[in-house]
């Protein structure tokens, strides 16, 4: 996990005031689910919580997807796939994300190079009624394996009739600019090339990246101009001024506001977003005051849930993922522990 570098001078948060609220559980039971005018069509579109999957694959994606402005607050989970889960395991996990946690999406993280794996993802997502942020994973070892992964994904998107109905976006890398896997110009060129290959499917492209990945490259304007939506990483534990999760709001807002100011009006989603419950080599704070424990992980997601109205009222509405589904996928970050049970009560709102 990589360090999130502060960009702006932090403002002072009334931590004492929030600390008393951080443990308050605010939820909107589905039975009492209320929609604003902007959400009015949500129940009749994919992947809204009330949407019923059709018995057959539709002929067109026209009027299929929910309006992006309704996709704010909690969206779902990052889901690590290096274990190459079986189709049965994917079906079970995606169904649990949908039914237990009201997830609307899963965001792929890592890579599985098994033949047909993305078809298994598609089938599991279709059965669960959940959307997918697909990922072309560069990894950390260099090399060009990402090109084969890109070709494989494109093939699945075209050959699987259900794929375009569950694939909301393709992430072209996870922190590729922070890791300098390609120059900004080359990355942008490859994004445009991929867009040309899947444009007829109506699937947008993004790069899953922290704010610092852009700012270290002078804003990376060619990449920002090439992507269709913004998948932003939000890992305030690694900020140089981090302390406890209840004090993290200024860290969150300064990066969110950078993306709003520099994002060309594009939809913003917090894709790799979380707070670790344990620190270990590779997951080490850049601030001596930063605290990694289960309480702070819980507090961080309570903070995001408490600020639902802030995310709703930002241009286009801002949605967020929880990184990650289970500690068995990435130690310390999971909402589920290695025993498969939630580490704390996790029931964030999907609207407000």
mmCIF file of C-alpha atoms in Angstrom:
data_model
loop_
_atom_site.group_PDB
_atom_site.id
_atom_site.type_symbol
_atom_site.label_atom_id
_atom_site.label_comp_id
_atom_site.label_asym_id
_atom_site.label_seq_id
_atom_site.Cartn_x
_atom_site.Cartn_y
_atom_site.Cartn_z
ATOM 1 C CA UNK A 1 0.000 0.000 0.000
ATOM 2 C CA UNK A 2 1.408 3.322 -1.013
ATOM 3 C CA UNK A 3 1.679 6.631 0.791
ATOM 4 C CA UNK A 4 -0.935 9.292 0.157
ATOM 5 C CA UNK A 5 0.898 12.596 0.035
ATOM 6 C CA UNK A 6 -0.859 15.691 1.427
ATOM 7 C CA UNK A 7 -1.480 18.302 -1.222
ATOM 8 C CA UNK A 8 -2.899 21.311 0.533
ATOM 9 C CA UNK A 9 -2.521 22.931 3.922
ATOM 10 C CA UNK A 10 -4.921 21.041 6.191
ATOM 11 C CA UNK A 11 -7.733 22.871 7.923
ATOM 12 C CA UNK A 12 -8.602 22.253 11.553
ATOM 13 C CA UNK A 13 -11.387 19.788 12.233
ATOM 14 C CA UNK A 14 -13.346 19.887 15.433
ATOM 15 C CA UNK A 15 -12.263 16.393 16.329
ATOM 16 C CA UNK A 16 -13.895 16.410 19.732
ATOM 17 C CA UNK A 17 -17.233 17.213 18.169
ATOM 18 C CA UNK A 18 -16.911 14.481 15.595
ATOM 19 C CA UNK A 19 -15.489 11.918 17.983
ATOM 20 C CA UNK A 20 -18.774 11.857 19.846
ATOM 21 C CA UNK A 21 -20.586 11.227 16.577
ATOM 22 C CA UNK A 22 -18.193 8.703 15.052
ATOM 23 C CA UNK A 23 -19.710 5.821 16.974
ATOM 24 C CA UNK A 24 -23.282 6.780 16.108
ATOM 25 C CA UNK A 25 -24.701 4.399 13.504
ATOM 26 C CA UNK A 26 -26.729 6.139 10.858
ATOM 27 C CA UNK A 27 -28.462 3.859 8.418
ATOM 28 C CA UNK A 28 -31.333 3.827 5.980
ATOM 29 C CA UNK A 29 -33.123 0.464 6.060
ATOM 30 C CA UNK A 30 -34.135 -0.704 2.621
ATOM 31 C CA UNK A 31 -37.755 -1.020 3.694
ATOM 32 C CA UNK A 32 -37.797 2.706 4.424
ATOM 33 C CA UNK A 33 -35.611 3.632 1.466
ATOM 34 C CA UNK A 34 -36.486 7.139 0.308
ATOM 35 C CA UNK A 35 -35.321 8.727 -2.908
ATOM 36 C CA UNK A 36 -34.808 12.330 -3.856
ATOM 37 C CA UNK A 37 -35.949 13.607 -7.236
ATOM 38 C CA UNK A 38 -32.454 12.939 -8.568
ATOM 39 C CA UNK A 39 -32.770 9.307 -7.499
ATOM 40 C CA UNK A 40 -36.302 8.838 -8.814
ATOM 41 C CA UNK A 41 -35.361 6.416 -11.583
ATOM 42 C CA UNK A 42 -32.900 4.444 -9.487
ATOM 43 C CA UNK A 43 -35.223 1.541 -8.694
ATOM 44 C CA UNK A 44 -35.688 0.831 -12.410
ATOM 45 C CA UNK A 45 -32.053 0.805 -13.439
ATOM 46 C CA UNK A 46 -28.972 -1.342 -12.920
ATOM 47 C CA UNK A 47 -27.510 -1.808 -10.330
ATOM 48 C CA UNK A 48 -29.966 -0.022 -8.022
ATOM 49 C CA UNK A 49 -30.853 -1.933 -4.881
ATOM 50 C CA UNK A 50 -34.453 -2.470 -5.942
ATOM 51 C CA UNK A 51 -33.631 -3.517 -9.502
ATOM 52 C CA UNK A 52 -34.713 -6.982 -10.640
ATOM 53 C CA UNK A 53 -32.399 -8.669 -13.111
ATOM 54 C CA UNK A 54 -34.091 -9.705 -16.352
ATOM 55 C CA UNK A 55 -34.520 -13.357 -17.222
ATOM 56 C CA UNK A 56 -32.717 -12.839 -20.530
ATOM 57 C CA UNK A 57 -29.917 -10.577 -21.695
ATOM 58 C CA UNK A 58 -31.394 -7.323 -23.063
ATOM 59 C CA UNK A 59 -30.780 -6.288 -26.651
ATOM 60 C CA UNK A 60 -29.344 -2.904 -25.713
ATOM 61 C CA UNK A 61 -27.865 -1.004 -22.782
ATOM 62 C CA UNK A 62 -30.163 1.940 -23.513
ATOM 63 C CA UNK A 63 -31.783 3.005 -20.216
ATOM 64 C CA UNK A 64 -29.986 0.143 -18.482
ATOM 65 C CA UNK A 65 -27.509 1.929 -16.211
ATOM 66 C CA UNK A 66 -28.511 4.203 -13.362
ATOM 67 C CA UNK A 67 -27.703 7.864 -13.821
ATOM 68 C CA UNK A 68 -24.275 8.469 -12.348
ATOM 69 C CA UNK A 69 -25.585 11.335 -10.217
ATOM 70 C CA UNK A 70 -27.512 8.766 -8.145
ATOM 71 C CA UNK A 71 -24.340 6.798 -7.487
ATOM 72 C CA UNK A 72 -22.972 8.535 -4.427
ATOM 73 C CA UNK A 73 -22.257 7.407 -0.840
ATOM 74 C CA UNK A 74 -21.353 3.732 -0.341
ATOM 75 C CA UNK A 75 -20.998 1.793 -3.609
ATOM 76 C CA UNK A 76 -19.424 -1.527 -2.665
ATOM 77 C CA UNK A 77 -16.040 -3.166 -2.130
ATOM 78 C CA UNK A 78 -12.659 -3.556 -3.673
ATOM 79 C CA UNK A 79 -12.240 -7.281 -4.254
ATOM 80 C CA UNK A 80 -8.774 -8.810 -4.587
ATOM 81 C CA UNK A 81 -8.553 -11.595 -7.178
ATOM 82 C CA UNK A 82 -4.964 -12.852 -6.950
ATOM 83 C CA UNK A 83 -6.350 -16.044 -5.370
ATOM 84 C CA UNK A 84 -8.159 -16.775 -8.665
ATOM 85 C CA UNK A 85 -11.402 -17.560 -6.861
ATOM 86 C CA UNK A 86 -13.646 -20.200 -8.387
ATOM 87 C CA UNK A 87 -16.846 -19.149 -10.086
ATOM 88 C CA UNK A 88 -18.741 -20.590 -7.139
ATOM 89 C CA UNK A 89 -16.752 -18.509 -4.659
ATOM 90 C CA UNK A 90 -17.268 -15.370 -6.736
ATOM 91 C CA UNK A 91 -21.007 -16.005 -6.896
ATOM 92 C CA UNK A 92 -21.186 -16.491 -3.124
ATOM 93 C CA UNK A 93 -19.083 -13.413 -2.322
ATOM 94 C CA UNK A 94 -20.845 -11.096 -4.765
ATOM 95 C CA UNK A 95 -24.234 -12.241 -3.483
ATOM 96 C CA UNK A 96 -23.088 -11.508 0.064
ATOM 97 C CA UNK A 97 -21.850 -8.053 -0.936
ATOM 98 C CA UNK A 98 -25.250 -7.341 -2.435
ATOM 99 C CA UNK A 99 -27.495 -8.884 0.207
ATOM 100 C CA UNK A 100 -25.610 -8.277 3.460
ATOM 101 C CA UNK A 101 -24.039 -4.906 2.686
ATOM 102 C CA UNK A 102 -26.255 -3.352 -0.039
ATOM 103 C CA UNK A 103 -23.298 -3.162 -2.402
ATOM 104 C CA UNK A 104 -23.965 -1.966 -5.913
ATOM 105 C CA UNK A 105 -20.487 -2.595 -7.301
ATOM 106 C CA UNK A 106 -17.307 -4.569 -6.875
ATOM 107 C CA UNK A 107 -14.015 -3.029 -7.869
ATOM 108 C CA UNK A 108 -11.435 -5.499 -9.090
ATOM 109 C CA UNK A 109 -8.003 -5.365 -7.460
ATOM 110 C CA UNK A 110 -4.987 -7.464 -8.389
ATOM 111 C CA UNK A 111 -5.038 -9.964 -11.236
ATOM 112 C CA UNK A 112 -5.929 -13.545 -12.057
ATOM 113 C CA UNK A 113 -4.628 -14.795 -15.397
ATOM 114 C CA UNK A 114 -6.728 -17.959 -15.538
ATOM 115 C CA UNK A 115 -8.439 -18.415 -18.887
ATOM 116 C CA UNK A 116 -12.055 -17.329 -18.648
ATOM 117 C CA UNK A 117 -11.685 -15.673 -15.256
ATOM 118 C CA UNK A 118 -13.382 -12.427 -16.278
ATOM 119 C CA UNK A 119 -16.265 -14.477 -17.678
ATOM 120 C CA UNK A 120 -16.617 -15.937 -14.181
ATOM 121 C CA UNK A 121 -16.641 -12.390 -12.777
ATOM 122 C CA UNK A 122 -19.356 -11.419 -15.252
ATOM 123 C CA UNK A 123 -21.501 -14.433 -14.423
ATOM 124 C CA UNK A 124 -21.191 -13.834 -10.680
ATOM 125 C CA UNK A 125 -22.025 -10.151 -11.092
ATOM 126 C CA UNK A 126 -25.041 -10.944 -13.267
ATOM 127 C CA UNK A 127 -26.380 -13.453 -10.750
ATOM 128 C CA UNK A 128 -25.897 -11.018 -7.860
ATOM 129 C CA UNK A 129 -27.229 -8.001 -9.756
ATOM 130 C CA UNK A 130 -24.041 -6.080 -9.089
ATOM 131 C CA UNK A 131 -21.832 -3.937 -11.342
ATOM 132 C CA UNK A 132 -18.081 -4.246 -11.874
ATOM 133 C CA UNK A 133 -15.143 -1.867 -12.096
ATOM 134 C CA UNK A 134 -12.843 -4.081 -14.174
ATOM 135 C CA UNK A 135 -9.067 -3.675 -13.884
ATOM 136 C CA UNK A 136 -6.045 -4.062 -16.109
ATOM 137 C CA UNK A 137 -3.394 -4.790 -13.492
ATOM 138 C CA UNK A 138 0.184 -3.696 -14.153
ATOM 139 C CA UNK A 139 1.576 -5.198 -10.959
ATOM 140 C CA UNK A 140 4.814 -4.220 -9.267
ATOM 141 C CA UNK A 141 7.389 -6.208 -11.224
ATOM 142 C CA UNK A 142 7.549 -4.301 -14.500
ATOM 143 C CA UNK A 143 7.228 -6.206 -17.751
ATOM 144 C CA UNK A 144 4.483 -6.233 -20.343
ATOM 145 C CA UNK A 145 2.057 -8.804 -18.941
ATOM 146 C CA UNK A 146 -0.487 -6.000 -18.662
ATOM 147 C CA UNK A 147 -0.782 -6.045 -22.459
ATOM 148 C CA UNK A 148 -1.942 -9.660 -22.475
ATOM 149 C CA UNK A 149 -4.340 -8.846 -19.635
ATOM 150 C CA UNK A 150 -5.727 -5.949 -21.638
ATOM 151 C CA UNK A 151 -6.230 -8.143 -24.713
ATOM 152 C CA UNK A 152 -7.901 -10.845 -22.626
ATOM 153 C CA UNK A 153 -10.286 -8.367 -21.031
ATOM 154 C CA UNK A 154 -11.203 -6.793 -24.365
ATOM 155 C CA UNK A 155 -11.904 -10.250 -25.776
ATOM 156 C CA UNK A 156 -14.210 -11.079 -22.853
ATOM 157 C CA UNK A 157 -16.015 -7.756 -23.112
ATOM 158 C CA UNK A 158 -16.814 -8.465 -26.755
ATOM 159 C CA UNK A 159 -17.447 -12.212 -26.593
ATOM 160 C CA UNK A 160 -19.528 -12.432 -23.416
ATOM 161 C CA UNK A 161 -23.027 -11.073 -24.096
ATOM 162 C CA UNK A 162 -23.531 -10.163 -20.434
ATOM 163 C CA UNK A 163 -20.235 -8.310 -20.022
ATOM 164 C CA UNK A 164 -21.326 -4.863 -21.179
ATOM 165 C CA UNK A 165 -24.354 -5.070 -18.906
ATOM 166 C CA UNK A 166 -22.306 -5.474 -15.731
ATOM 167 C CA UNK A 167 -19.017 -3.719 -16.576
ATOM 168 C CA UNK A 168 -19.472 -0.107 -15.516
ATOM 169 C CA UNK A 169 -15.905 0.973 -16.249
ATOM 170 C CA UNK A 170 -12.452 -0.392 -17.027
ATOM 171 C CA UNK A 171 -9.619 0.807 -14.793
ATOM 172 C CA UNK A 172 -6.442 1.109 -16.844
ATOM 173 C CA UNK A 173 -4.067 0.371 -14.008
ATOM 174 C CA UNK A 174 -4.010 0.961 -10.273
ATOM 175 C CA UNK A 175 -1.595 3.785 -9.380
ATOM 176 C CA UNK A 176 0.271 3.547 -12.709
ATOM 177 C CA UNK A 177 1.405 7.174 -12.473
ATOM 178 C CA UNK A 178 2.577 6.935 -8.877
ATOM 179 C CA UNK A 179 4.493 3.783 -9.818
ATOM 180 C CA UNK A 180 5.749 5.365 -13.077
ATOM 181 C CA UNK A 181 5.000 2.215 -15.071
ATOM 182 C CA UNK A 182 4.504 4.331 -18.197
ATOM 183 C CA UNK A 183 5.129 7.947 -19.031
ATOM 184 C CA UNK A 184 2.064 10.161 -18.837
ATOM 185 C CA UNK A 185 2.056 10.518 -22.607
ATOM 186 C CA UNK A 186 2.299 6.773 -23.211
ATOM 187 C CA UNK A 187 -0.349 6.036 -20.603
ATOM 188 C CA UNK A 188 -2.737 8.500 -22.216
ATOM 189 C CA UNK A 189 -2.047 7.020 -25.658
ATOM 190 C CA UNK A 190 -2.833 3.503 -24.427
ATOM 191 C CA UNK A 191 -6.038 4.757 -22.805
ATOM 192 C CA UNK A 192 -7.158 6.265 -26.096
ATOM 193 C CA UNK A 193 -6.266 3.028 -27.878
ATOM 194 C CA UNK A 194 -8.335 0.985 -25.426
ATOM 195 C CA UNK A 195 -11.232 3.406 -25.726
ATOM 196 C CA UNK A 196 -11.229 2.840 -29.463
ATOM 197 C CA UNK A 197 -11.396 -0.923 -28.974
ATOM 198 C CA UNK A 198 -14.441 -0.889 -26.682
ATOM 199 C CA UNK A 199 -16.182 2.367 -27.583
ATOM 200 C CA UNK A 200 -18.975 0.513 -29.370
ATOM 201 C CA UNK A 201 -19.738 -1.342 -26.134
ATOM 202 C CA UNK A 202 -20.338 1.943 -24.308
ATOM 203 C CA UNK A 203 -17.895 1.094 -21.499
ATOM 204 C CA UNK A 204 -15.927 4.076 -20.145
ATOM 205 C CA UNK A 205 -12.260 4.052 -19.140
ATOM 206 C CA UNK A 206 -10.572 5.364 -16.024
ATOM 207 C CA UNK A 207 -7.246 5.165 -14.199
ATOM 208 C CA UNK A 208 -7.378 4.221 -10.519
ATOM 209 C CA UNK A 209 -4.912 6.671 -9.021
ATOM 210 C CA UNK A 210 -4.161 8.842 -5.993
ATOM 211 C CA UNK A 211 -4.097 12.625 -6.267
ATOM 212 C CA UNK A 212 -0.335 12.588 -5.825
ATOM 213 C CA UNK A 213 0.019 10.414 -8.923
ATOM 214 C CA UNK A 214 -1.391 13.345 -10.868
ATOM 215 C CA UNK A 215 0.355 16.182 -9.054
ATOM 216 C CA UNK A 216 3.804 14.552 -9.298
ATOM 217 C CA UNK A 217 3.228 14.689 -13.061
ATOM 218 C CA UNK A 218 2.171 18.355 -13.162
ATOM 219 C CA UNK A 219 -1.495 17.383 -13.124
ATOM 220 C CA UNK A 220 -1.110 14.706 -15.835
ATOM 221 C CA UNK A 221 -3.435 16.632 -18.138
ATOM 222 C CA UNK A 222 -3.150 14.136 -21.032
ATOM 223 C CA UNK A 223 -4.385 11.351 -18.749
ATOM 224 C CA UNK A 224 -7.089 13.462 -17.115
ATOM 225 C CA UNK A 225 -8.342 14.416 -20.569
ATOM 226 C CA UNK A 226 -8.300 10.808 -21.797
ATOM 227 C CA UNK A 227 -10.261 9.160 -18.974
ATOM 228 C CA UNK A 228 -14.056 9.257 -18.806
ATOM 229 C CA UNK A 229 -14.510 9.159 -15.029
ATOM 230 C CA UNK A 230 -12.119 9.549 -12.092
ATOM 231 C CA UNK A 231 -11.356 6.603 -9.817
ATOM 232 C CA UNK A 232 -9.438 8.230 -6.960
ATOM 233 C CA UNK A 233 -7.450 6.540 -4.201
ATOM 234 C CA UNK A 234 -8.121 7.776 -0.688
ATOM 235 C CA UNK A 235 -5.825 6.322 1.981
ATOM 236 C CA UNK A 236 -5.490 9.036 4.635
ATOM 237 C CA UNK A 237 -3.647 6.751 7.054
ATOM 238 C CA UNK A 238 -0.522 7.349 4.931
ATOM 239 C CA UNK A 239 -0.735 11.149 4.964
ATOM 240 C CA UNK A 240 2.159 12.940 6.631
ATOM 241 C CA UNK A 241 -0.282 14.661 8.980
ATOM 242 C CA UNK A 242 -2.371 11.551 9.776
ATOM 243 C CA UNK A 243 -3.361 10.722 13.336
ATOM 244 C CA UNK A 244 -6.662 9.020 14.075
ATOM 245 C CA UNK A 245 -9.509 8.366 11.669
ATOM 246 C CA UNK A 246 -11.806 10.813 13.449
ATOM 247 C CA UNK A 247 -9.317 13.546 12.504
ATOM 248 C CA UNK A 248 -8.995 12.467 8.858
ATOM 249 C CA UNK A 249 -11.657 14.657 7.263
ATOM 250 C CA UNK A 250 -9.305 17.493 6.193
ATOM 251 C CA UNK A 251 -7.082 14.921 4.485
ATOM 252 C CA UNK A 252 -10.069 13.503 2.624
ATOM 253 C CA UNK A 253 -11.486 16.847 1.551
ATOM 254 C CA UNK A 254 -8.254 18.364 0.283
ATOM 255 C CA UNK A 255 -7.744 15.519 -2.189
ATOM 256 C CA UNK A 256 -11.438 15.381 -3.106
ATOM 257 C CA UNK A 257 -11.395 19.108 -3.750
ATOM 258 C CA UNK A 258 -8.256 18.786 -5.873
ATOM 259 C CA UNK A 259 -10.046 16.281 -8.083
ATOM 260 C CA UNK A 260 -13.151 18.463 -8.272
ATOM 261 C CA UNK A 261 -11.079 21.493 -9.256
ATOM 262 C CA UNK A 262 -8.918 19.642 -11.788
ATOM 263 C CA UNK A 263 -11.208 16.856 -12.953
ATOM 264 C CA UNK A 264 -12.811 18.602 -15.930
ATOM 265 C CA UNK A 265 -16.286 18.013 -14.522
ATOM 266 C CA UNK A 266 -15.941 14.228 -14.623
ATOM 267 C CA UNK A 267 -17.642 11.830 -12.235
ATOM 268 C CA UNK A 268 -15.530 11.187 -9.129
ATOM 269 C CA UNK A 269 -15.415 7.899 -7.220
ATOM 270 C CA UNK A 270 -13.190 6.982 -4.272
ATOM 271 C CA UNK A 271 -12.077 3.587 -5.507
ATOM 272 C CA UNK A 272 -9.200 2.383 -3.311
ATOM 273 C CA UNK A 273 -10.420 3.848 -0.076
ATOM 274 C CA UNK A 274 -9.852 2.684 3.475
ATOM 275 C CA UNK A 275 -7.937 2.669 6.739
ATOM 276 C CA UNK A 276 -5.915 -0.356 7.908
ATOM 277 C CA UNK A 277 -6.627 -2.108 11.181
ATOM 278 C CA UNK A 278 -3.008 -3.227 11.500
ATOM 279 C CA UNK A 279 0.379 -1.906 10.416
ATOM 280 C CA UNK A 280 3.103 -4.158 9.004
ATOM 281 C CA UNK A 281 5.952 -3.882 6.467
ATOM 282 C CA UNK A 282 4.472 -2.302 3.350
ATOM 283 C CA UNK A 283 1.592 -0.812 5.345
ATOM 284 C CA UNK A 284 3.488 1.704 7.441
ATOM 285 C CA UNK A 285 2.404 5.207 8.370
ATOM 286 C CA UNK A 286 4.299 8.343 7.381
ATOM 287 C CA UNK A 287 3.184 9.992 10.620
ATOM 288 C CA UNK A 288 4.154 8.828 14.091
ATOM 289 C CA UNK A 289 0.684 9.822 15.267
ATOM 290 C CA UNK A 290 -1.208 7.591 12.812
ATOM 291 C CA UNK A 291 -3.051 4.739 14.499
ATOM 292 C CA UNK A 292 -3.873 1.448 12.783
ATOM 293 C CA UNK A 293 -6.427 -0.636 14.652
ATOM 294 C CA UNK A 294 -9.953 -1.950 14.204
ATOM 295 C CA UNK A 295 -11.510 1.009 16.012
ATOM 296 C CA UNK A 296 -9.873 3.469 13.631
ATOM 297 C CA UNK A 297 -10.901 1.449 10.595
ATOM 298 C CA UNK A 298 -14.459 1.509 11.922
ATOM 299 C CA UNK A 299 -14.221 5.230 12.700
ATOM 300 C CA UNK A 300 -13.016 6.028 9.183
ATOM 301 C CA UNK A 301 -16.029 4.452 7.516
ATOM 302 C CA UNK A 302 -18.346 6.022 10.095
ATOM 303 C CA UNK A 303 -16.795 9.357 9.148
ATOM 304 C CA UNK A 304 -17.536 8.836 5.454
ATOM 305 C CA UNK A 305 -21.071 7.725 6.246
ATOM 306 C CA UNK A 306 -21.627 10.727 8.521
ATOM 307 C CA UNK A 307 -20.565 13.023 5.652
ATOM 308 C CA UNK A 308 -23.041 11.512 3.162
ATOM 309 C CA UNK A 309 -24.592 14.898 2.370
ATOM 310 C CA UNK A 310 -21.175 16.308 1.468
ATOM 311 C CA UNK A 311 -20.614 13.548 -1.086
ATOM 312 C CA UNK A 312 -24.143 13.909 -2.427
ATOM 313 C CA UNK A 313 -23.894 17.649 -3.024
ATOM 314 C CA UNK A 314 -20.515 17.636 -4.792
ATOM 315 C CA UNK A 315 -20.765 17.987 -8.589
ATOM 316 C CA UNK A 316 -22.079 14.727 -10.001
ATOM 317 C CA UNK A 317 -22.249 13.123 -6.550
ATOM 318 C CA UNK A 318 -19.255 11.223 -5.176
ATOM 319 C CA UNK A 319 -19.437 7.520 -4.398
ATOM 320 C CA UNK A 320 -16.983 5.471 -2.392
ATOM 321 C CA UNK A 321 -15.792 1.894 -2.159
ATOM 322 C CA UNK A 322 -14.494 0.177 0.959
ATOM 323 C CA UNK A 323 -11.023 -1.256 0.456
ATOM 324 C CA UNK A 324 -11.188 -4.215 0.864
ATOM 325 C CA UNK A 325 -13.789 -6.979 1.195
ATOM 326 C CA UNK A 326 -11.834 -9.353 3.456
ATOM 327 C CA UNK A 327 -8.638 -9.520 5.486
ATOM 328 C CA UNK A 328 -7.955 -12.770 3.636
ATOM 329 C CA UNK A 329 -7.467 -10.623 0.520
ATOM 330 C CA UNK A 330 -5.330 -7.878 2.033
ATOM 331 C CA UNK A 331 -4.443 -8.095 5.737
ATOM 332 C CA UNK A 332 -5.891 -5.362 7.916
ATOM 333 C CA UNK A 333 -8.026 -3.646 5.313
ATOM 334 C CA UNK A 334 -10.928 -6.069 5.207
ATOM 335 C CA UNK A 335 -14.418 -5.371 6.406
ATOM 336 C CA UNK A 336 -14.561 -9.110 6.987
ATOM 337 C CA UNK A 337 -11.948 -10.762 9.154
ATOM 338 C CA UNK A 338 -10.121 -13.910 8.126
ATOM 339 C CA UNK A 339 -12.931 -15.852 9.825
ATOM 340 C CA UNK A 340 -15.386 -14.493 7.260
ATOM 341 C CA UNK A 341 -17.266 -12.379 9.816
ATOM 342 C CA UNK A 342 -17.467 -8.561 9.915
ATOM 343 C CA UNK A 343 -14.830 -7.011 12.162
ATOM 344 C CA UNK A 344 -17.329 -4.307 13.171
ATOM 345 C CA UNK A 345 -20.843 -3.194 12.352
ATOM 346 C CA UNK A 346 -20.672 -2.009 8.743
ATOM 347 C CA UNK A 347 -23.931 -0.668 7.336
ATOM 348 C CA UNK A 348 -23.213 2.611 5.529
ATOM 349 C CA UNK A 349 -25.888 4.521 3.704
ATOM 350 C CA UNK A 350 -26.280 4.304 -0.057
ATOM 351 C CA UNK A 351 -28.325 7.511 -0.220
ATOM 352 C CA UNK A 352 -29.220 10.451 1.977
#
